[in-house]
Short mmCIF file of C-alpha atoms in Angstrom, two decimals:
data_model
loop_
_atom_site.label_atom_id
_atom_site.label_comp_id
_atom_site.label_asym_id
_atom_site.label_seq_id
_atom_site.Cartn_x
_atom_site.Cartn_y
_atom_site.Cartn_z
CA MET A 1 -23.35 67.15 -50.01
CA ALA A 2 -24.98 64.09 -48.72
CA GLN A 3 -22.56 61.33 -47.90
CA GLU A 4 -23.24 57.94 -49.22
CA SER A 5 -23.92 55.44 -46.34
CA PRO A 6 -21.48 52.56 -46.15
CA LYS A 7 -22.77 49.20 -47.20
CA ASN A 8 -22.74 46.32 -44.76
CA SER A 9 -21.50 43.18 -46.45
CA ALA A 10 -23.30 41.01 -43.97
CA ALA A 11 -26.63 42.52 -45.05
CA GLU A 12 -26.09 41.96 -48.71
CA ILE A 13 -28.17 39.13 -50.14
CA PRO A 14 -27.24 38.20 -53.66
CA VAL A 15 -30.19 37.48 -55.92
CA THR A 16 -30.11 35.83 -59.33
CA SER A 17 -31.88 37.08 -62.36
CA ASN A 18 -34.89 34.86 -61.78
CA GLY A 19 -35.42 36.13 -58.25
CA GLU A 20 -33.87 33.20 -56.37
CA VAL A 21 -31.27 33.58 -53.69
CA ASP A 22 -27.76 32.94 -54.88
CA ASP A 23 -26.15 30.44 -52.47
CA SER A 24 -22.88 30.08 -54.29
CA ARG A 25 -21.22 32.35 -51.79
CA GLU A 26 -22.56 30.22 -48.92
CA HIS A 27 -21.15 27.05 -50.42
CA GLY A 28 -17.88 28.81 -50.98
CA PHE A 29 -17.81 29.81 -47.33
CA ASN A 30 -18.43 26.26 -46.21
CA ARG A 31 -15.70 24.97 -48.53
CA ASP A 32 -13.20 27.54 -47.22
CA LEU A 33 -14.12 26.60 -43.64
CA LYS A 34 -13.49 22.93 -44.32
CA HIS A 35 -10.10 23.58 -45.91
CA SER A 36 -9.11 25.83 -43.01
CA LEU A 37 -9.62 23.01 -40.48
CA PRO A 38 -6.56 20.76 -39.87
CA SER A 39 -7.24 17.24 -41.12
CA GLY A 40 -5.18 15.53 -38.45
CA LEU A 41 -6.99 16.82 -35.38
CA GLY A 42 -9.93 14.39 -35.67
CA LEU A 43 -12.43 17.22 -35.33
CA SER A 44 -16.05 16.88 -36.32
CA GLU A 45 -17.04 18.18 -39.72
CA THR A 46 -19.16 21.29 -39.43
CA GLN A 47 -21.68 22.25 -42.07
CA ILE A 48 -23.63 25.47 -41.86
CA THR A 49 -26.88 25.58 -43.74
CA SER A 50 -28.81 28.81 -44.05
CA HIS A 51 -32.33 29.25 -45.24
CA GLY A 52 -34.03 31.94 -47.17
CA PHE A 53 -34.28 35.48 -45.89
CA ASP A 54 -37.97 35.10 -45.36
CA ASN A 55 -37.57 32.02 -43.13
CA THR A 56 -37.93 32.79 -39.41
CA LYS A 57 -36.12 29.60 -38.37
CA GLU A 58 -32.55 29.72 -37.19
CA GLY A 59 -29.70 28.16 -39.11
CA VAL A 60 -29.00 24.45 -38.60
CA ILE A 61 -25.52 23.28 -37.74
CA GLU A 62 -24.97 19.60 -38.48
CA ALA A 63 -22.00 17.85 -36.91
CA GLY A 64 -20.67 14.37 -37.48
CA ALA A 65 -17.45 12.37 -37.10
CA PHE A 66 -14.86 13.58 -39.55
CA GLN A 67 -13.20 10.73 -41.40
CA GLY A 68 -11.21 11.58 -44.48
CA GLY A 69 -13.46 14.44 -45.51
CA GLN A 70 -16.66 12.35 -45.12
CA ARG A 71 -19.13 12.57 -42.29
CA THR A 72 -20.50 9.38 -40.74
CA GLN A 73 -23.45 9.35 -38.38
CA THR A 74 -23.12 7.59 -35.01
CA LYS A 75 -25.96 5.30 -33.98
CA SER A 76 -27.00 4.98 -30.38
CA GLY A 77 -28.78 2.01 -28.85
CA PRO A 78 -28.53 -0.74 -26.22
CA VAL A 79 -25.11 -2.36 -25.95
CA ILE A 80 -25.24 -6.16 -25.93
CA LEU A 81 -22.29 -8.24 -24.80
CA ALA A 82 -22.29 -11.50 -26.71
CA ASP A 83 -20.20 -13.28 -24.10
CA GLU A 84 -22.82 -12.74 -21.39
CA ILE A 85 -25.71 -14.21 -23.38
CA LYS A 86 -26.70 -17.57 -21.95
CA ASN A 87 -27.98 -19.98 -24.56
CA PRO A 88 -29.85 -22.96 -23.05
CA ALA A 89 -28.91 -25.16 -26.00
CA MET A 90 -25.22 -24.38 -25.54
CA GLU A 91 -25.46 -25.06 -21.81
CA LYS A 92 -27.04 -28.45 -22.45
CA LEU A 93 -24.41 -29.22 -25.04
CA GLU A 94 -21.68 -28.35 -22.55
CA LEU A 95 -23.26 -30.61 -19.92
CA VAL A 96 -23.42 -33.48 -22.41
CA ARG A 97 -19.79 -32.90 -23.32
CA LYS A 98 -18.69 -33.00 -19.68
CA TRP A 99 -20.79 -36.11 -19.00
CA SER A 100 -19.37 -37.89 -22.04
CA LEU A 101 -15.81 -37.05 -21.04
CA ASN A 102 -16.39 -38.22 -17.47
CA THR A 103 -18.04 -41.45 -18.67
CA TYR A 104 -15.15 -42.15 -21.01
CA LYS A 105 -12.57 -41.68 -18.26
CA CYS A 106 -14.49 -43.90 -15.81
CA THR A 107 -15.04 -46.63 -18.42
CA ARG A 108 -11.36 -46.60 -19.29
CA GLN A 109 -10.50 -46.90 -15.59
CA ILE A 110 -12.86 -49.86 -15.07
CA ILE A 111 -11.49 -51.70 -18.09
CA SER A 112 -7.91 -51.05 -16.97
CA GLU A 113 -8.68 -52.46 -13.50
CA LYS A 114 -10.32 -55.58 -14.93
CA LEU A 115 -7.39 -56.17 -17.28
CA GLY A 116 -4.95 -55.68 -14.42
CA ARG A 117 -3.25 -52.68 -16.01
CA GLY A 118 -4.60 -49.88 -13.85
CA SER A 119 -4.23 -49.21 -10.14
CA ARG A 120 -7.14 -48.68 -7.78
CA THR A 121 -7.46 -47.03 -4.39
CA VAL A 122 -8.36 -49.55 -1.67
CA ASP A 123 -9.43 -48.98 1.93
CA LEU A 124 -8.86 -52.44 3.37
CA GLU A 125 -10.86 -51.93 6.56
CA LEU A 126 -13.82 -50.35 4.83
CA GLU A 127 -13.82 -52.90 2.00
CA ALA A 128 -13.87 -55.74 4.54
CA GLN A 129 -16.91 -54.22 6.30
CA ILE A 130 -18.72 -53.83 3.00
CA ASP A 131 -18.05 -57.46 2.05
CA ILE A 132 -19.36 -58.63 5.42
CA LEU A 133 -22.48 -56.52 5.00
CA ARG A 134 -23.23 -57.96 1.56
CA ASP A 135 -22.66 -61.50 2.79
CA ASN A 136 -24.94 -60.92 5.80
CA LYS A 137 -27.61 -59.47 3.56
CA LYS A 138 -27.69 -62.67 1.51
CA LYS A 139 -28.00 -64.76 4.69
CA TYR A 140 -30.75 -62.55 6.09
CA GLU A 141 -32.63 -62.81 2.80
CA ASN A 142 -32.44 -66.61 3.09
CA ILE A 143 -33.80 -66.49 6.65
CA LEU A 144 -36.57 -64.18 5.47
CA LYS A 145 -37.49 -66.56 2.67
CA LEU A 146 -37.61 -69.57 5.00
CA ALA A 147 -39.68 -67.67 7.57
CA GLN A 148 -42.17 -66.71 4.87
CA THR A 149 -42.40 -70.37 3.82
CA LEU A 150 -43.02 -71.37 7.45
CA SER A 151 -45.71 -68.72 7.76
CA THR A 152 -47.47 -69.96 4.63
CA GLN A 153 -47.38 -73.57 5.79
CA LEU A 154 -48.52 -72.67 9.30
CA PHE A 155 -51.41 -70.67 7.87
CA GLN A 156 -52.52 -73.65 5.84
CA MET A 157 -52.22 -75.94 8.88
CA VAL A 158 -54.24 -73.54 11.05
CA HIS A 159 -56.90 -73.31 8.37
CA THR A 160 -57.04 -77.10 8.15
CA GLN A 161 -57.26 -77.47 11.95
CA ARG A 162 -60.10 -74.97 12.08
CA GLN A 163 -62.04 -76.86 9.42
CA LEU A 164 -61.30 -80.15 11.17
CA GLY A 165 -62.58 -78.75 14.47
CA ASP A 166 -65.80 -77.62 12.82
CA ALA A 167 -66.28 -81.06 11.29
CA PHE A 168 -65.75 -82.78 14.67
CA ALA A 169 -68.20 -80.41 16.33
CA ASP A 170 -70.84 -81.15 13.69
CA LEU A 171 -70.43 -84.91 14.12
CA SER A 172 -70.60 -84.52 17.88
CA LEU A 173 -74.09 -83.13 17.55
CA LYS A 174 -75.27 -85.78 15.10
CA SER A 175 -73.67 -88.88 16.63
CA LEU A 176 -75.07 -89.41 20.10
CA GLU A 177 -73.04 -92.55 20.80
CA LEU A 178 -69.75 -90.72 19.94
CA HIS A 179 -70.77 -87.32 21.23
CA GLU A 180 -67.99 -87.01 23.83
CA GLU A 181 -65.22 -88.35 21.58
CA PHE A 182 -66.05 -86.00 18.74
CA GLY A 183 -66.40 -83.16 21.22
CA TYR A 184 -62.91 -83.73 22.70
CA ASN A 185 -61.30 -83.72 19.27
CA ALA A 186 -63.27 -80.63 18.22
CA ASP A 187 -62.07 -78.70 21.26
CA THR A 188 -58.46 -79.83 20.73
CA GLN A 189 -58.39 -78.79 17.08
CA LYS A 190 -59.96 -75.42 17.85
CA LEU A 191 -57.41 -74.81 20.61
CA LEU A 192 -54.57 -75.76 18.29
CA ALA A 193 -55.97 -73.43 15.62
CA LYS A 194 -56.18 -70.59 18.14
CA ASN A 195 -52.62 -71.13 19.33
CA GLY A 196 -51.52 -71.45 15.71
CA GLU A 197 -53.04 -68.06 14.93
CA THR A 198 -51.15 -66.58 17.88
CA LEU A 199 -47.89 -68.12 16.66
CA LEU A 200 -48.66 -66.96 13.14
CA GLY A 201 -48.99 -63.41 14.40
CA ALA A 202 -45.57 -63.62 16.08
CA ILE A 203 -43.94 -65.08 12.95
CA ASN A 204 -45.47 -62.44 10.70
CA PHE A 205 -44.22 -59.72 13.03
CA PHE A 206 -40.75 -61.28 12.86
CA ILE A 207 -40.95 -61.36 9.05
CA ALA A 208 -42.04 -57.71 8.81
CA SER A 209 -39.21 -56.51 11.06
CA VAL A 210 -36.51 -58.52 9.26
CA ASN A 211 -37.89 -57.41 5.89
CA THR A 212 -37.60 -53.77 6.96
CA LEU A 213 -34.04 -54.35 8.11
CA VAL A 214 -32.96 -56.15 4.95
CA ASN A 215 -34.84 -54.35 2.18
CA LYS A 216 -34.84 -50.81 3.59
CA THR A 217 -32.13 -50.20 6.18
CA ILE A 218 -29.40 -52.40 4.69
CA GLU A 219 -30.43 -51.52 1.13
CA ASP A 220 -30.14 -47.81 1.92
CA THR A 221 -26.62 -48.37 3.22
CA LEU A 222 -25.70 -50.36 0.11
CA MET A 223 -26.95 -47.50 -2.08
CA THR A 224 -24.50 -45.22 -0.28
CA VAL A 225 -21.82 -47.87 -0.86
CA LYS A 226 -22.57 -47.79 -4.62
CA GLN A 227 -22.19 -44.02 -4.62
CA TYR A 228 -18.91 -44.41 -2.76
CA GLU A 229 -17.65 -46.92 -5.34
CA SER A 230 -18.61 -44.59 -8.20
CA ALA A 231 -16.75 -41.74 -6.50
CA ARG A 232 -13.73 -44.03 -6.06
CA ILE A 233 -13.69 -44.90 -9.78
CA GLU A 234 -13.92 -41.22 -10.74
CA TYR A 235 -11.15 -40.37 -8.29
CA ASP A 236 -8.84 -43.07 -9.68
CA ALA A 237 -9.68 -42.07 -13.28
CA TYR A 238 -8.71 -38.43 -12.77
CA ARG A 239 -5.72 -39.46 -10.64
CA THR A 240 -4.44 -41.63 -13.50
CA ASP A 241 -5.05 -38.82 -15.98
CA LEU A 242 -3.04 -36.39 -13.83
CA GLU A 243 -0.20 -38.87 -13.43
CA GLU A 244 0.03 -39.35 -17.20
CA LEU A 245 0.16 -35.59 -17.77
CA ASN A 246 2.85 -35.16 -15.12
CA LEU A 247 5.02 -37.78 -16.84
CA GLY A 248 4.85 -35.91 -20.14
CA PRO A 249 6.67 -32.74 -21.21
CA ARG A 250 5.96 -29.40 -19.59
CA ASP A 251 5.50 -26.51 -21.98
CA THR A 252 3.07 -23.70 -22.69
CA ASN A 253 0.59 -26.15 -24.22
CA THR A 254 0.62 -28.78 -21.47
CA LEU A 255 0.80 -26.54 -18.39
CA PRO A 256 -2.84 -25.33 -18.67
CA LYS A 257 -3.98 -28.94 -19.13
CA ILE A 258 -2.00 -30.04 -16.07
CA GLU A 259 -3.47 -27.21 -14.01
CA GLN A 260 -7.02 -28.08 -15.09
CA SER A 261 -6.42 -31.77 -14.43
CA GLN A 262 -5.07 -30.93 -10.97
CA HIS A 263 -8.21 -28.92 -10.21
CA LEU A 264 -10.51 -31.77 -11.34
CA PHE A 265 -8.46 -34.31 -9.41
CA GLN A 266 -8.75 -32.27 -6.21
CA ALA A 267 -12.53 -31.91 -6.63
CA HIS A 268 -13.01 -35.67 -7.09
CA LYS A 269 -10.67 -36.40 -4.20
CA GLU A 270 -12.84 -34.30 -1.89
CA LYS A 271 -15.94 -36.09 -3.15
CA TYR A 272 -14.31 -39.48 -2.59
CA ASP A 273 -13.25 -38.58 0.97
CA LYS A 274 -16.76 -37.35 1.77
CA MET A 275 -18.42 -40.53 0.46
CA ARG A 276 -15.94 -42.70 2.35
CA ASN A 277 -16.79 -40.91 5.61
CA ASP A 278 -20.52 -41.24 4.89
CA VAL A 279 -20.19 -44.99 4.34
CA SER A 280 -18.20 -45.43 7.55
CA VAL A 281 -20.82 -43.57 9.58
CA LYS A 282 -23.72 -45.48 8.01
CA LEU A 283 -22.03 -48.83 8.60
CA LYS A 284 -21.51 -47.96 12.24
CA PHE A 285 -25.15 -46.96 12.82
CA LEU A 286 -26.38 -49.92 10.80
CA GLU A 287 -24.46 -52.34 12.98
CA GLU A 288 -25.94 -50.84 16.16
CA ASN A 289 -29.47 -50.86 14.75
CA LYS A 290 -29.10 -54.38 13.37
CA VAL A 291 -28.01 -55.81 16.72
CA LYS A 292 -30.87 -54.13 18.54
CA VAL A 293 -33.56 -55.19 16.04
CA LEU A 294 -32.39 -58.78 15.59
CA HIS A 295 -31.96 -59.27 19.34
CA ASN A 296 -35.62 -58.45 19.99
CA GLN A 297 -36.90 -60.40 17.00
CA LEU A 298 -34.89 -63.53 17.78
CA VAL A 299 -36.12 -63.51 21.39
CA LEU A 300 -39.69 -63.15 20.14
CA PHE A 301 -39.32 -65.97 17.62
CA HIS A 302 -37.76 -68.33 20.15
CA ASN A 303 -40.28 -67.71 22.95
CA ALA A 304 -43.26 -67.98 20.62
CA ILE A 305 -42.11 -71.25 19.02
CA ALA A 306 -41.19 -72.77 22.42
CA ALA A 307 -44.51 -71.82 24.02
CA TYR A 308 -46.53 -73.11 21.07
CA PHE A 309 -44.99 -76.56 20.91
CA ALA A 310 -44.96 -76.83 24.69
CA GLY A 311 -48.70 -76.22 24.65
CA ASN A 312 -48.29 -73.24 26.98
CA GLN A 313 -51.06 -70.99 25.76
CA LYS A 314 -50.61 -68.48 28.56
CA GLN A 315 -46.90 -68.07 27.86
CA LEU A 316 -47.60 -67.69 24.13
CA GLU A 317 -50.08 -64.88 24.73
CA GLN A 318 -47.71 -63.25 27.20
CA THR A 319 -44.97 -63.22 24.56
CA LEU A 320 -47.17 -61.31 22.15
CA LYS A 321 -48.12 -58.79 24.82
CA GLN A 322 -44.44 -58.31 25.66
CA PHE A 323 -43.72 -57.20 22.09
CA HIS A 324 -47.01 -55.29 21.70
CA ILE A 325 -48.35 -57.53 18.93
CA LYS A 326 -52.05 -57.30 18.22
CA LEU A 327 -53.72 -60.19 16.45
CA LYS A 328 -56.30 -59.65 13.76
CA THR A 329 -59.54 -61.45 14.47
CA PRO A 330 -60.44 -63.82 11.61
CA GLY A 331 -63.36 -62.62 9.53
CA VAL A 332 -63.23 -59.08 10.92
CA ASP A 333 -62.04 -56.34 8.60
CA ALA A 334 -59.96 -53.43 9.76
CA PRO A 335 -62.02 -50.37 10.80
CA SER A 336 -62.37 -47.59 8.26
CA TRP A 337 -60.86 -44.19 8.82
CA LEU A 338 -64.30 -42.83 9.69
CA GLU A 339 -64.70 -45.40 12.47
CA GLU A 340 -61.23 -44.58 13.76
CA GLN A 341 -62.17 -40.93 14.04
#
């Protein structure tokens, strides 16, 4: 008697009356699997989807984060840290804020000093040297102005003497009876004009050297002095701010402000000390350079003036050679750069 072969439940495929595959058992299996998983373990939800028996593709297992019986999909992509993004507009705004705060503190310090309410840091020795420098600059500017006036007047006199010499020379040729007299005066005026041009060259060299000393060397030092004074005002402003915070209460709100104020005060103190040292060094080198330059220029000015009014033409020319001064010949233009090559 033939035995009936056992049926394999795994091979059974339920079919509905219209020929479609009955997937109610599959959904029931998925539902039982979900209920069998503990809800508190944070496991991923697992869903098994099978296809028709005639589909050669394998089953698809979809997994997602399990949250209260619902699956949420995780999205991957570049991670952007908002704190590390540098916005140029925000940076500019922060710079303006810092500048405004610094300007306010410095303005308050200046007003307090002028009203006699605030204290200021004073270096007596350095302040005295700066006052002397400013006073000397005014005196040197006065000497420079007078020397320029003398140069202008001397130029006009030399020009007049040259014209007068030409007029005497012309009359000497046309007046036979006064030929010698006009000739003497023509030679004298031409000699005076020549010596005047030599003296004019020495005076102009003196003016150029003093002008360089006053408007470049001394002015550069005074610019450093202005930077030093600005650093001093900032230092006193932040020093006053720190002193006011130290006099107030100390709690969790004020301690960070005191620490920040101490940091800013230290930074401006270092800047102030650096600028003070720079001014001291520049004043020292300026004094040495000033003595050297003015010594040579004053000797030149004296020797040239003395030789001119003494009528010592040889000594006047020797003075210009001593200081390597070259006179420009009247009516002759300077050579072009092609001719110099």
